[in-house]
Amino acid sequence: FMKILKEAVDEKMGKEIEETKEIKTVNVKVDGYIPHDYVSSDIEKLELYQRLDQTKTISAIDHLKSEFIDYYGKLPKEVAVLIEKRKLDILASTTIVDKIVEVKDRMEVTFTSKYSSELKGDQFFELVNRLFTRPQFKQSGGKITISLPKSDQWLERINQMITTLSSEA
């Protein structure tokens, strides 16, 4: 409500309204949090969670990650997972991804119809097979879906795959 009110006031005052991109949230089970031995203050933790949630770009995430390391030291695994999960949310909002869902012990990435119809198959299959063991491909309704195992570093691998495919699109 406050955001809508602010935009209405800004519009009346002639200020340019900043276009904000809606970030999808991928509903997936991850063990990501800020441990007490990394940041002991609950207030600081809350602020860090809020800042992470407010990031809208991969470069902003990378900048925040650098700040974490500079201020608090080497990232524990739980914080690294939290950061990778936010990257996944941002990448799920790109123009090539329709949706990302968790199905048992696998992740399914469905690409948009437009991207599915324009992708370069040989490069696509090579990239996916290089990053994942036993990916499963299917096409339905003009959209390609890849089912990927949630094995070692699956979050980072999915992020790498989407980043690479987005840059080639």
Short mmCIF file of C-alpha atoms in Angstrom, two decimals, residues 44-130:
data_model
loop_
_atom_site.label_atom_id
_atom_site.label_comp_id
_atom_site.label_asym_id
_atom_site.label_seq_id
_atom_site.Cartn_x
_atom_site.Cartn_y
_atom_site.Cartn_z
CA GLU A 44 21.97 -7.03 12.40
CA LYS A 45 20.72 -10.39 11.13
CA LEU A 46 17.27 -8.96 10.48
CA GLU A 47 18.81 -6.05 8.58
CA LEU A 48 20.94 -8.43 6.50
CA TYR A 49 17.93 -10.62 5.68
CA GLN A 50 15.99 -7.50 4.63
CA ARG A 51 18.84 -6.22 2.47
CA LEU A 52 19.16 -9.61 0.81
CA ASP A 53 15.43 -9.74 0.17
CA GLN A 54 15.50 -6.25 -1.37
CA THR A 55 18.19 -7.11 -3.95
CA LYS A 56 16.82 -7.26 -7.46
CA THR A 57 19.92 -7.98 -9.57
CA ILE A 58 22.77 -10.47 -9.61
CA SER A 59 25.30 -7.63 -9.41
CA ALA A 60 23.56 -6.32 -6.27
CA ILE A 61 23.73 -9.82 -4.76
CA ASP A 62 27.45 -10.06 -5.60
CA HIS A 63 28.04 -6.65 -4.02
CA LEU A 64 26.17 -7.67 -0.87
CA LYS A 65 28.14 -10.93 -0.73
CA SER A 66 31.38 -8.92 -0.85
CA GLU A 67 30.11 -6.71 1.97
CA PHE A 68 29.31 -9.79 4.07
CA ILE A 69 32.82 -11.14 3.54
CA ASP A 70 34.50 -7.76 4.17
CA TYR A 71 32.58 -7.10 7.36
CA TYR A 72 31.96 -10.56 8.86
CA GLY A 73 34.61 -12.77 7.24
CA LYS A 74 34.46 -15.93 5.15
CA LEU A 75 30.90 -17.01 4.36
CA PRO A 76 29.67 -20.08 6.19
CA LYS A 77 27.93 -22.65 3.98
CA GLU A 78 24.49 -21.61 5.29
CA VAL A 79 24.98 -17.97 4.23
CA ALA A 80 26.39 -19.03 0.84
CA VAL A 81 23.25 -21.14 0.32
CA LEU A 82 21.06 -18.19 1.30
CA ILE A 83 22.81 -16.00 -1.29
CA GLU A 84 22.57 -18.66 -4.01
CA LYS A 85 18.86 -19.09 -3.24
CA ARG A 86 18.28 -15.36 -3.74
CA LYS A 87 20.19 -15.56 -7.03
CA LEU A 88 17.86 -18.37 -8.06
CA ASP A 89 14.84 -16.17 -7.27
CA ILE A 90 16.27 -13.39 -9.45
CA LEU A 91 17.22 -15.75 -12.29
CA ALA A 92 13.75 -17.36 -12.16
CA SER A 93 12.45 -13.89 -13.05
CA THR A 94 14.45 -13.62 -16.28
CA THR A 95 12.71 -13.54 -19.66
CA ILE A 96 13.78 -17.09 -20.56
CA VAL A 97 12.41 -18.88 -17.47
CA ASP A 98 8.73 -19.68 -17.11
CA LYS A 99 8.95 -21.45 -13.74
CA ILE A 100 11.20 -23.43 -11.42
CA VAL A 101 9.69 -26.01 -9.09
CA GLU A 102 10.98 -28.67 -6.72
CA VAL A 103 9.63 -32.17 -7.36
CA LYS A 104 10.84 -34.68 -4.76
CA ASP A 105 14.65 -34.77 -5.03
CA ARG A 106 14.78 -32.95 -8.38
CA MET A 107 14.37 -29.42 -9.68
CA GLU A 108 12.31 -28.73 -12.80
CA VAL A 109 13.20 -25.69 -14.86
CA THR A 110 10.62 -24.78 -17.50
CA PHE A 111 11.61 -22.27 -20.15
CA THR A 112 9.25 -19.85 -21.87
CA SER A 113 7.66 -20.78 -25.20
CA LYS A 114 9.59 -18.00 -26.92
CA TYR A 115 12.95 -19.15 -25.57
CA SER A 116 12.12 -22.84 -26.16
CA SER A 117 11.38 -22.15 -29.83
CA GLU A 118 14.57 -20.12 -30.37
CA LEU A 119 17.21 -22.04 -28.41
CA LYS A 120 20.25 -23.59 -30.04
CA GLY A 121 19.72 -27.26 -29.20
CA ASP A 122 23.30 -28.51 -29.46
CA GLN A 123 24.72 -25.79 -27.18
CA PHE A 124 21.79 -26.15 -24.78
CA PHE A 125 22.19 -29.93 -24.40
CA GLU A 126 25.98 -29.68 -24.10
CA LEU A 127 25.74 -27.11 -21.29
CA VAL A 128 23.07 -29.00 -19.35
CA ASN A 129 24.88 -32.34 -19.67
CA ARG A 130 28.18 -30.76 -18.60
#
